[in-house]
Amino acid sequence: MSNAADTPVLRARGLRKEHGEGEGLVRAVDEVDLDIGAGETVAIMGPSGCGKSTLLHLLGGLERPSGGQVWLNGRRIDDIGEKDLARMRRTGIGFVFQSFHLMEELTAVENVELPALLAGRSPRAARRRAEELLERVGLAGRARFLPSALSGGQRQRVAVARALSNEPSVVLADEPTGNLDSAATLDVLQLFEGLHGSGQTLVIVTHDARIAATADRMISMRDGAFVDETWLTGGTTGQLGALIGLED
Amino acid sequence: MGRLLLVGRLAVRDLRRRRTETALLLLAIMAAATTLTLGLVLRDAAGDPYHSTRAATGGPDVVASVGRTAGPPGVSGPAEPAGLAELAELAGAPGVVDHGGPYPVTAARLQASGRTSDVQAVGRDAAPAPVDQPELLQGSWVGDGGVVLEAAFADAIEARVGDPVTLDGRSFEVVGVAVTAAMPPYPKASCIVPCMNGAVPGDEADTGPPAGVLRNPGLVWLTRADVRSLAPDPDSLAHVMNLKLADPDGARAFVEANRGAIPMQPWQDILDDATELAGDSQILLLIGAWLLGLLAVASLSVLVGGRMADQTRRVGLLKAVGGTPGLVAAVLLAEYVLVAVVAAAAGLTAGSLTAPLLTDSGAGLVGSAGTPSITMSTAGLVIAAALGVAVVATAVPALRAARSSTVGALTDSARPPRRVGWLIAISARLPVPLLLALRVAARRPRRAVLAVASIAITVSGVYVLLVLNAFLAAQPLAGGYGDAQVELLRRVLLVVTVVLLSLAAVNAVVITWATVLDNRHSSALARALGATPREVSTALAAAQVLPALAGAVLGVFPGGYALFAAVNATTGGDGGRAPLPPPWQLLAVVPATVLVVAALTAVPARLGARRPAAESLQAGLS
């Protein structure tokens, strides 16, 4: 089902996730094979409940698969301990969630520097990196703001900056525009376009075809399995807003 | 009526839905109620055995005594020589309706089973006396060559009827064991001849009391002839006389009115001395009840705070279907009031069942307190205290919930965490577990304060218990207590200690669990961002250990010192006399507390960190 890249950053084979047992058994993810190359942007689409988010959690090591294997940068991660998995997430994976998941009591810059502090960087280096990232996402002037003082789009940009804190191999975004209005969606998409342009590997889960149209590759899921895969030549180049119908 | 029924039904259903929390609430209030009950029952029960003894022995209203010589300065006993004539005059004073004696009294040294004790030997007639005829518990009354021992003294020296004893080297046989209301039981005996009770000056230098002064004397009865034969000369005898007044309640006034050279003791003073032990036990228990009450408030505040946060949506639903703010507050309060009433009832029952273990006045008085009855005032006080604890802990969150906006409550927006900027800045410089721990603690400063207070209260209590234990161990007779009384006080200390530590342990677990639940989302997020489960669980436990450390230090100083000073002020005790526990014990309290809290919080913290991160993050979306 997938076109394997020469040196995939992320690779999955026969990936399964089951809930319940007997007649109540539900296969959230059903025998998925996937290869994602360095610098590639992949959009995974499908209706609610088709297993998109679960797949993302499995790829990022947030959930354990019921079967199959996952490799990140050539290292198998489905069978390693929780501690190693956590260490892998520090530097290998950056998460962007639909509901932002920012810590309400931390300012924007404190949220962004948190993964670097967890990874053991010095407070000064972590802060410098966080400020750079906030500048990159256009929020240098909002660095000392609490999340409650930011708009939805700004919060998601903070979340993207946080995901990049440790320069991860791959950023996994779960419905990153699901809670945003059109203008904020455009902001975030432009941000992803910039990331793509800089060679960042991205996996974006979405049910919005317009968002998926900005990727290099679009995979459709249904009932936990891949049902279609499309390589998009247009990708995220050119008139992004016009392409996805957010601008005239 | 229908509204009341609705409030009750909603409250009961919610309590049944959260059985573990309800059980913890019940336990916390019940512990405080039980200890308070014990304290109050002890107060009621303390006087009973003395009154029974007074009734059974025709106890005197006033005891007057005269001695041969004045004791050394600071020594209680007859102040100066006085004559039998003055006693005779007192027997005829207005208000006196009957009298017994004067009886001759001499000092002697008693040896029994290898033990030597000072005694005051009172010479009595074989015929019953109209006033103060000691009630025999065993054996028979005095006869030639036979000695009757005061019951508490007999108990202390483990003497039984039939045992041979010597008095100043002369052989006697124990023929009886009796109780009297004319003198407090051993080792609180009144001094008819010069004597000292409690700590004796010179003990430290092992020089003993001054010459001619008895130390913690026991009371024995002999025939008049035997007493006279023990005295070196007739002039060395002291005399005691027991008076019955027309108005027993006016005994103190009688003593004031007839104050002269003759020392007199009204029955009320004897009662105070006789029940001092019970009074001390009661004070310990009441202080314990106060400490436990404070712990219960801390425990409840955390539980209630956590529950109220969970009940936000329920509050919204109640309001959406027409519930007024008053009804919402009533439903929330009713749950805790219900628990408080049940806990008070359970505490009253447990307290009244446990009380006999602590109200045994020893062998010095007739009859034990048995199972003391719960008076209306005791029941009322315990129920009021339990309700007070519940209302203090729940009123603010209940009113806050009642005033919240319906829409806001329906969307179940979680209580936003607090931001403590300086703590967040400091934590950035710390290792990951401490970084997360400080931030966890900073999110809920009120809960951290409650945790500090809870530990400080417990450690203060432990400090005072250590001081009292060291006091009892080092100088069992310093407080005028015999072995049996020391054992009883130790039992009281043990009860207070066990309940105090148990409730503190419950508190630590409750606070940790509330923290775990409250931090589910942020813990999951930290894990998604790269924190290991161990770092998260260590952080959750450390978030409790840090306040525990602060609480333990504050509990030793100033908490322990302040509480001990309060105990002394309440009891009128001499704090300087009590030896402080060794410094290593005080120092050990702090790390021991931290270790215990770490152990107690490790399990809930680990359970909390084991929940899959994705599940917690998904739950945050719903």
mmCIF file of N, CA, C and O in Angstrom, chain B residues 503-536:
data_model
loop_
_atom_site.group_PDB
_atom_site.id
_atom_site.type_symbol
_atom_site.label_atom_id
_atom_site.label_comp_id
_atom_site.label_asym_id
_atom_site.label_seq_id
_atom_site.Cartn_x
_atom_site.Cartn_y
_atom_site.Cartn_z
ATOM 1 N N LEU B 503 -4.656 9.029 60.890
ATOM 2 C CA LEU B 503 -5.357 10.074 60.140
ATOM 3 C C LEU B 503 -4.386 10.851 59.259
ATOM 4 O O LEU B 503 -4.722 11.228 58.129
ATOM 5 N N ALA B 504 -3.174 11.065 59.771
ATOM 6 C CA ALA B 504 -2.166 11.758 58.958
ATOM 7 C C ALA B 504 -1.824 10.929 57.719
ATOM 8 O O ALA B 504 -1.637 11.480 56.627
ATOM 9 N N ALA B 505 -1.768 9.611 57.898
ATOM 10 C CA ALA B 505 -1.471 8.729 56.761
ATOM 11 C C ALA B 505 -2.607 8.804 55.741
ATOM 12 O O ALA B 505 -2.372 8.915 54.533
ATOM 13 N N VAL B 506 -3.845 8.766 56.244
ATOM 14 C CA VAL B 506 -4.997 8.885 55.344
ATOM 15 C C VAL B 506 -4.911 10.213 54.591
ATOM 16 O O VAL B 506 -5.129 10.289 53.378
ATOM 17 N N ASN B 507 -4.564 11.272 55.326
ATOM 18 C CA ASN B 507 -4.441 12.586 54.707
ATOM 19 C C ASN B 507 -3.423 12.588 53.580
ATOM 20 O O ASN B 507 -3.671 13.141 52.507
ATOM 21 N N ALA B 508 -2.247 11.999 53.855
ATOM 22 C CA ALA B 508 -1.180 11.993 52.846
ATOM 23 C C ALA B 508 -1.650 11.272 51.588
ATOM 24 O O ALA B 508 -1.433 11.751 50.465
ATOM 25 N N VAL B 509 -2.332 10.138 51.779
ATOM 26 C CA VAL B 509 -2.803 9.366 50.623
ATOM 27 C C VAL B 509 -3.891 10.151 49.875
ATOM 28 O O VAL B 509 -3.890 10.230 48.646
ATOM 29 N N VAL B 510 -4.800 10.737 50.654
ATOM 30 C CA VAL B 510 -5.908 11.500 50.044
ATOM 31 C C VAL B 510 -5.364 12.673 49.227
ATOM 32 O O VAL B 510 -5.775 12.912 48.086
ATOM 33 N N ILE B 511 -4.424 13.400 49.824
ATOM 34 C CA ILE B 511 -3.880 14.567 49.129
ATOM 35 C C ILE B 511 -3.138 14.130 47.867
ATOM 36 O O ILE B 511 -3.269 14.746 46.807
ATOM 37 N N THR B 512 -2.390 13.025 47.974
ATOM 38 C CA THR B 512 -1.672 12.545 46.790
ATOM 39 C C THR B 512 -2.645 12.130 45.704
ATOM 40 O O THR B 512 -2.454 12.463 44.526
ATOM 41 N N TRP B 513 -3.682 11.419 46.104
ATOM 42 C CA TRP B 513 -4.631 10.944 45.092
ATOM 43 C C TRP B 513 -5.346 12.113 44.425
ATOM 44 O O TRP B 513 -5.544 12.134 43.204
ATOM 45 N N ALA B 514 -5.712 13.102 45.252
ATOM 46 C CA ALA B 514 -6.346 14.304 44.682
ATOM 47 C C ALA B 514 -5.381 14.974 43.704
ATOM 48 O O ALA B 514 -5.786 15.434 42.626
ATOM 49 N N THR B 515 -4.097 14.993 44.054
ATOM 50 C CA THR B 515 -3.093 15.605 43.173
ATOM 51 C C THR B 515 -2.950 14.792 41.894
ATOM 52 O O THR B 515 -2.860 15.352 40.794
ATOM 53 N N VAL B 516 -2.935 13.472 42.040
ATOM 54 C CA VAL B 516 -2.810 12.599 40.866
ATOM 55 C C VAL B 516 -3.972 12.846 39.901
ATOM 56 O O VAL B 516 -3.774 13.033 38.698
ATOM 57 N N LEU B 517 -5.183 12.884 40.465
ATOM 58 C CA LEU B 517 -6.371 13.075 39.611
ATOM 59 C C LEU B 517 -6.327 14.456 38.959
ATOM 60 O O LEU B 517 -6.614 14.610 37.772
ATOM 61 N N ASP B 518 -5.949 15.440 39.748
ATOM 62 C CA ASP B 518 -5.941 16.806 39.256
ATOM 63 C C ASP B 518 -4.878 16.997 38.165
ATOM 64 O O ASP B 518 -5.011 17.866 37.308
ATOM 65 N N ASN B 519 -3.814 16.185 38.244
ATOM 66 C CA ASN B 519 -2.691 16.351 37.310
ATOM 67 C C ASN B 519 -2.686 15.308 36.203
ATOM 68 O O ASN B 519 -1.659 15.145 35.531
ATOM 69 N N ARG B 520 -3.799 14.597 36.056
ATOM 70 C CA ARG B 520 -3.850 13.551 35.021
ATOM 71 C C ARG B 520 -3.423 14.109 33.668
ATOM 72 O O ARG B 520 -2.591 13.542 32.972
ATOM 73 N N HIS B 521 -4.013 15.242 33.342
ATOM 74 C CA HIS B 521 -3.764 15.810 32.016
ATOM 75 C C HIS B 521 -2.337 16.318 31.879
ATOM 76 O O HIS B 521 -1.635 15.996 30.909
ATOM 77 N N SER B 522 -1.869 17.087 32.871
ATOM 78 C CA SER B 522 -0.526 17.654 32.751
ATOM 79 C C SER B 522 0.532 16.559 32.833
ATOM 80 O O SER B 522 1.578 16.648 32.175
ATOM 81 N N SER B 523 0.248 15.495 33.609
ATOM 82 C CA SER B 523 1.203 14.376 33.671
ATOM 83 C C SER B 523 1.289 13.687 32.312
ATOM 84 O O SER B 523 2.385 13.345 31.840
ATOM 85 N N ALA B 524 0.120 13.478 31.703
ATOM 86 C CA ALA B 524 0.097 12.827 30.385
ATOM 87 C C ALA B 524 0.823 13.686 29.365
ATOM 88 O O ALA B 524 1.575 13.182 28.524
ATOM 89 N N LEU B 525 0.616 14.987 29.470
ATOM 90 C CA LEU B 525 1.270 15.894 28.527
ATOM 91 C C LEU B 525 2.790 15.859 28.713
ATOM 92 O O LEU B 525 3.548 15.807 27.734
ATOM 93 N N ALA B 526 3.219 15.860 29.978
ATOM 94 C CA ALA B 526 4.663 15.789 30.250
ATOM 95 C C ALA B 526 5.238 14.509 29.655
ATOM 96 O O ALA B 526 6.338 14.513 29.094
ATOM 97 N N ARG B 527 4.465 13.419 29.742
ATOM 98 C CA ARG B 527 4.956 12.160 29.177
ATOM 99 C C ARG B 527 4.994 12.234 27.656
ATOM 100 O O ARG B 527 5.920 11.726 27.018
ATOM 101 N N ALA B 528 3.979 12.873 27.073
ATOM 102 C CA ALA B 528 3.976 13.012 25.611
ATOM 103 C C ALA B 528 5.172 13.851 25.158
ATOM 104 O O ALA B 528 5.690 13.659 24.057
ATOM 105 N N LEU B 529 5.611 14.754 26.022
ATOM 106 C CA LEU B 529 6.727 15.628 25.656
ATOM 107 C C LEU B 529 8.074 15.024 26.034
ATOM 108 O O LEU B 529 9.110 15.655 25.852
ATOM 109 N N GLY B 530 8.064 13.827 26.609
ATOM 110 C CA GLY B 530 9.337 13.150 26.835
ATOM 111 C C GLY B 530 9.685 12.794 28.256
ATOM 112 O O GLY B 530 10.763 12.246 28.502
ATOM 113 N N ALA B 531 8.804 13.082 29.234
ATOM 114 C CA ALA B 531 9.102 12.675 30.614
ATOM 115 C C ALA B 531 8.824 11.186 30.755
ATOM 116 O O ALA B 531 7.846 10.687 30.200
ATOM 117 N N THR B 532 9.655 10.483 31.501
ATOM 118 C CA THR B 532 9.439 9.041 31.685
ATOM 119 C C THR B 532 8.380 8.831 32.770
ATOM 120 O O THR B 532 8.158 9.720 33.610
ATOM 121 N N PRO B 533 7.725 7.648 32.782
ATOM 122 C CA PRO B 533 6.733 7.383 33.838
ATOM 123 C C PRO B 533 7.344 7.532 35.233
ATOM 124 O O PRO B 533 6.705 8.038 36.149
ATOM 125 N N ARG B 534 8.612 7.099 35.362
ATOM 126 C CA ARG B 534 9.248 7.201 36.675
ATOM 127 C C ARG B 534 9.435 8.666 37.069
ATOM 128 O O ARG B 534 9.207 9.028 38.223
ATOM 129 N N GLU B 535 9.812 9.491 36.107
ATOM 130 C CA GLU B 535 9.981 10.913 36.421
ATOM 131 C C GLU B 535 8.647 11.524 36.849
ATOM 132 O O GLU B 535 8.594 12.324 37.793
ATOM 133 N N VAL B 536 7.574 11.105 36.174
ATOM 134 C CA VAL B 536 6.256 11.657 36.508
ATOM 135 C C VAL B 536 5.801 11.171 37.878
ATOM 136 O O VAL B 536 5.333 11.957 38.713
#
